[in-house]
Structures are given as C-alpha cells and as structure tokens.
Amino acid sequence: MRQHVNPLSKNFNAIERIPSLIEMFGDPKLNLHLDIGCAAGEFLFDLALENTSWNYLGIEIREKLVKTAKFKVREREIKNLYFVFGNANNIFNDVQSKFFIDNVKSISFYFPDPWFKKRHHKRRVIQTEFINILSNSLRTGSLIFIKTDVKDLFDYMDCTLSDNSKFKKMDKKDFNYAESFNPNKLKTNREKHVIVNQLDIFDRIYIKI
Ligand SMILES: C[S@@+](CC[C@H](N)C(=O)[O-])C[C@H]1O[C@@H](n2cnc3c(N)ncnc32)[C@H](O)[C@@H]1O
C-alpha cells in the first residue's frame, strides 16, 4: 500500500458522485462531521459506534482504503458513517458538493501529510483557496479542528486559517467537548502513535463567524 499519493496527479481530477444525505445516512438530519484524510477510517468507526446522534463522513485519497472501509460499513450495517474517495480539494470545488457542505457542523484535519519540501507545499490539503471555499459555504458556528505533530505544518495551517477573516480561533479552555463530534476525545491512529513516542501535538479549533 502506497503511503503517499500526489493529490495534484491528474488521476484525482475526476471525483466520485457524492450520494444525497438520505442515501448516505439512516437519519440525514443528524449533525454531520467531516474527517478529511481519514486513512482507513478507524477513528470514524470508533466515533460512529459511540456517538449515534452524529453522522460521520470520511474523505480519503487512497482508494483501496476507502473500498475496504465502505465494505466494513455495509458488513456491520452502520447507518451513521460514510466514506468518499478522492482529493478533498477537488471534491469541495465541485458544485454538486454544495448540498452536503451546507449540513456540515464540523471538520477535522488530523495529522495531514506534511509534504516537508517547500516545492511540495502545494500538495498540502489545507490551501488558501480551499479555506475560502469553506468560509463561503459553511454555516456560521461551524467548527474546524486541526491537529499535527509537525510544528511547521501547524504554523502553516494556523496562518492559512487565521488569514481568512471568517474564521476565528477558539479558546480551548471554553470549549465544550461534550457537545462536539468527539465528546470522549477519542484519538486517531496517528495521534496514538505520537503519544506513544512522546512527541509534541499542536492543535487548534476555529469557528466560522
Ligand atoms: C498522515 S495520514 C493521517 C490519517 C489520520 N487522519 C490520522 O490522524 O491517523 C494523512 C491521510 O490524508 C490522506 N490525504 C492526503 N491528502 C489528501 C487529500 N487531498 N484529500 C483526501 N485525503 C488526503 C492521506 O492519504 C492519508 O491517509
């Protein structure tokens, strides 16, 4: 399994049709959380089984991981979890995605690929144009969560989000996790690895104003 794919490759220009909310979820009216770069989706399986009053949608660019995750959802008959294959940037650029963005209450970008070399920064999932699309389409009060163990990437993501006047940083002290998509603060695979290896974690929450 390839660990990294180049999101700018023309292989990802075409995007899969995103089904309507009613096709994706048992109850389309539940709050919707989006996890971008969800890998095999273990974090979302944990969340969906634990918090049945939320719907979860994972977007991942490695097709094989998405196929396996979709198979597991069907096999376990989980009604509040769905996976979409593709480059998240292209998916959000597409007009047909507008209907589901409108329903999104929160988005996580957890441990996105750092693409360390400067000439590869354009492959990073958080880009100014992407954040502009989100700022124009998310409802007021929607939340964006970022988390990484790479300080340079954190500064880059923080700068990109802070440069957009429609997103405001939230004070974590005042944040009520109990009402969020992740009330029990479950951890992604990468986060578990980072904790075991005692590396730093940088995270922040932004609210659409
Ligand atoms: C380092 S992994 C982190 C996975 C998971 N979020 C975690 O914390 O364990 C980053 C994931 O993002 C996916 N990814 C990278 N760029 C993407 C893009 N533009 N759209 C969708 N997924 C992307 C990668 O394939 C990979 O699975």
PDB file of C-alpha atoms and ligand atoms in Angstrom, residues 2-5 7 35-40 43 59-62 65 86-89 109-115 123-125 188-191, ligand 1:
ATOM      1  CA  ARG A   2       1.440   3.389  -1.015  1.00  0.00           C
ATOM      2  CA  GLN A   3       1.805   5.694   1.987  1.00  0.00           C
ATOM      3  CA  HIS A   4       1.746   8.906  -0.035  1.00  0.00           C
ATOM      4  CA  VAL A   5      -0.026   9.797  -3.220  1.00  0.00           C
ATOM      5  CA  PRO A   7      -3.012  14.814  -4.731  1.00  0.00           C
ATOM      6  CA  ASP A  35     -12.912  13.961   8.646  1.00  0.00           C
ATOM      7  CA  ILE A  36     -10.536  14.896   5.825  1.00  0.00           C
ATOM      8  CA  GLY A  37      -7.677  12.457   5.190  1.00  0.00           C
ATOM      9  CA  CYS A  38      -9.300   9.730   7.283  1.00  0.00           C
ATOM     10  CA  ALA A  39      -6.965   6.913   6.074  1.00  0.00           C
ATOM     11  CA  ALA A  40      -8.612   3.544   6.859  1.00  0.00           C
ATOM     12  CA  PHE A  43     -11.192   6.813  14.147  1.00  0.00           C
ATOM     13  CA  ILE A  59     -12.784  11.674   2.735  1.00  0.00           C
ATOM     14  CA  GLU A  60      -9.626   9.849   1.731  1.00  0.00           C
ATOM     15  CA  ILE A  61      -7.455   9.932  -1.386  1.00  0.00           C
ATOM     16  CA  ARG A  62      -6.165   6.330  -1.192  1.00  0.00           C
ATOM     17  CA  LEU A  65      -8.575   2.224   1.990  1.00  0.00           C
ATOM     18  CA  GLY A  86     -10.919  11.449  -3.762  1.00  0.00           C
ATOM     19  CA  ASN A  87      -8.858  14.577  -3.330  1.00  0.00           C
ATOM     20  CA  ALA A  88     -10.795  16.656  -0.782  1.00  0.00           C
ATOM     21  CA  ASN A  89      -9.801  19.867  -2.568  1.00  0.00           C
ATOM     22  CA  PHE A 109      -7.877  17.850   9.554  1.00  0.00           C
ATOM     23  CA  TYR A 110      -5.973  15.469  11.817  1.00  0.00           C
ATOM     24  CA  PHE A 111      -2.307  14.817  11.121  1.00  0.00           C
ATOM     25  CA  PRO A 112      -2.460  15.694   7.418  1.00  0.00           C
ATOM     26  CA  ASP A 113       0.556  14.773   5.278  1.00  0.00           C
ATOM     27  CA  PRO A 114       3.257  17.411   5.949  1.00  0.00           C
ATOM     28  CA  TRP A 115       4.913  17.491   2.495  1.00  0.00           C
ATOM     29  CA  ARG A 123       0.255  19.316  -2.196  1.00  0.00           C
ATOM     30  CA  ARG A 124      -0.816  20.065   1.374  1.00  0.00           C
ATOM     31  CA  VAL A 125      -4.538  19.588   1.840  1.00  0.00           C
ATOM     32  CA  THR A 188      -6.759   8.870  15.605  1.00  0.00           C
ATOM     33  CA  ASN A 189      -4.154   6.187  14.823  1.00  0.00           C
ATOM     34  CA  ARG A 190      -1.517   8.812  14.127  1.00  0.00           C
ATOM     35  CA  GLU A 191      -2.271  10.561  17.412  1.00  0.00           C
TER      36      GLU A 191
HETATM   37  C1  LIG B   1      -0.763  11.053   7.895  1.00  0.00           C
HETATM   38  S1  LIG B   1      -2.294  10.367   7.398  1.00  0.00           S
HETATM   39  C2  LIG B   1      -3.292  10.701   8.844  1.00  0.00           C
HETATM   40  C3  LIG B   1      -4.507   9.824   8.924  1.00  0.00           C
HETATM   41  C4  LIG B   1      -5.452  10.103  10.092  1.00  0.00           C
HETATM   42  N1  LIG B   1      -6.090  11.397   9.973  1.00  0.00           N
HETATM   43  C5  LIG B   1      -4.773  10.005  11.424  1.00  0.00           C
HETATM   44  O1  LIG B   1      -4.674  11.020  12.148  1.00  0.00           O
HETATM   45  O2  LIG B   1      -4.357   8.892  11.775  1.00  0.00           O
HETATM   46  C6  LIG B   1      -2.939  11.558   6.224  1.00  0.00           C
HETATM   47  C7  LIG B   1      -4.019  10.983   5.343  1.00  0.00           C
HETATM   48  O3  LIG B   1      -4.566  12.002   4.496  1.00  0.00           O
HETATM   49  C8  LIG B   1      -4.769  11.469   3.181  1.00  0.00           C
HETATM   50  N2  LIG B   1      -4.763  12.615   2.250  1.00  0.00           N
HETATM   51  C9  LIG B   1      -3.700  13.369   1.897  1.00  0.00           C
HETATM   52  N3  LIG B   1      -4.063  14.360   1.045  1.00  0.00           N
HETATM   53  C10 LIG B   1      -5.405  14.217   0.851  1.00  0.00           C
HETATM   54  C11 LIG B   1      -6.361  14.923   0.073  1.00  0.00           C
HETATM   55  N4  LIG B   1      -6.011  15.976  -0.664  1.00  0.00           N
HETATM   56  N5  LIG B   1      -7.658  14.502   0.105  1.00  0.00           N
HETATM   57  C12 LIG B   1      -8.025  13.420   0.856  1.00  0.00           C
HETATM   58  N6  LIG B   1      -7.152  12.719   1.614  1.00  0.00           N
HETATM   59  C13 LIG B   1      -5.866  13.102   1.624  1.00  0.00           C
HETATM   60  C14 LIG B   1      -3.593  10.517   3.012  1.00  0.00           C
HETATM   61  O4  LIG B   1      -3.785   9.560   2.001  1.00  0.00           O
HETATM   62  C15 LIG B   1      -3.522   9.873   4.416  1.00  0.00           C
HETATM   63  O5  LIG B   1      -4.345   8.750   4.539  1.00  0.00           O
END
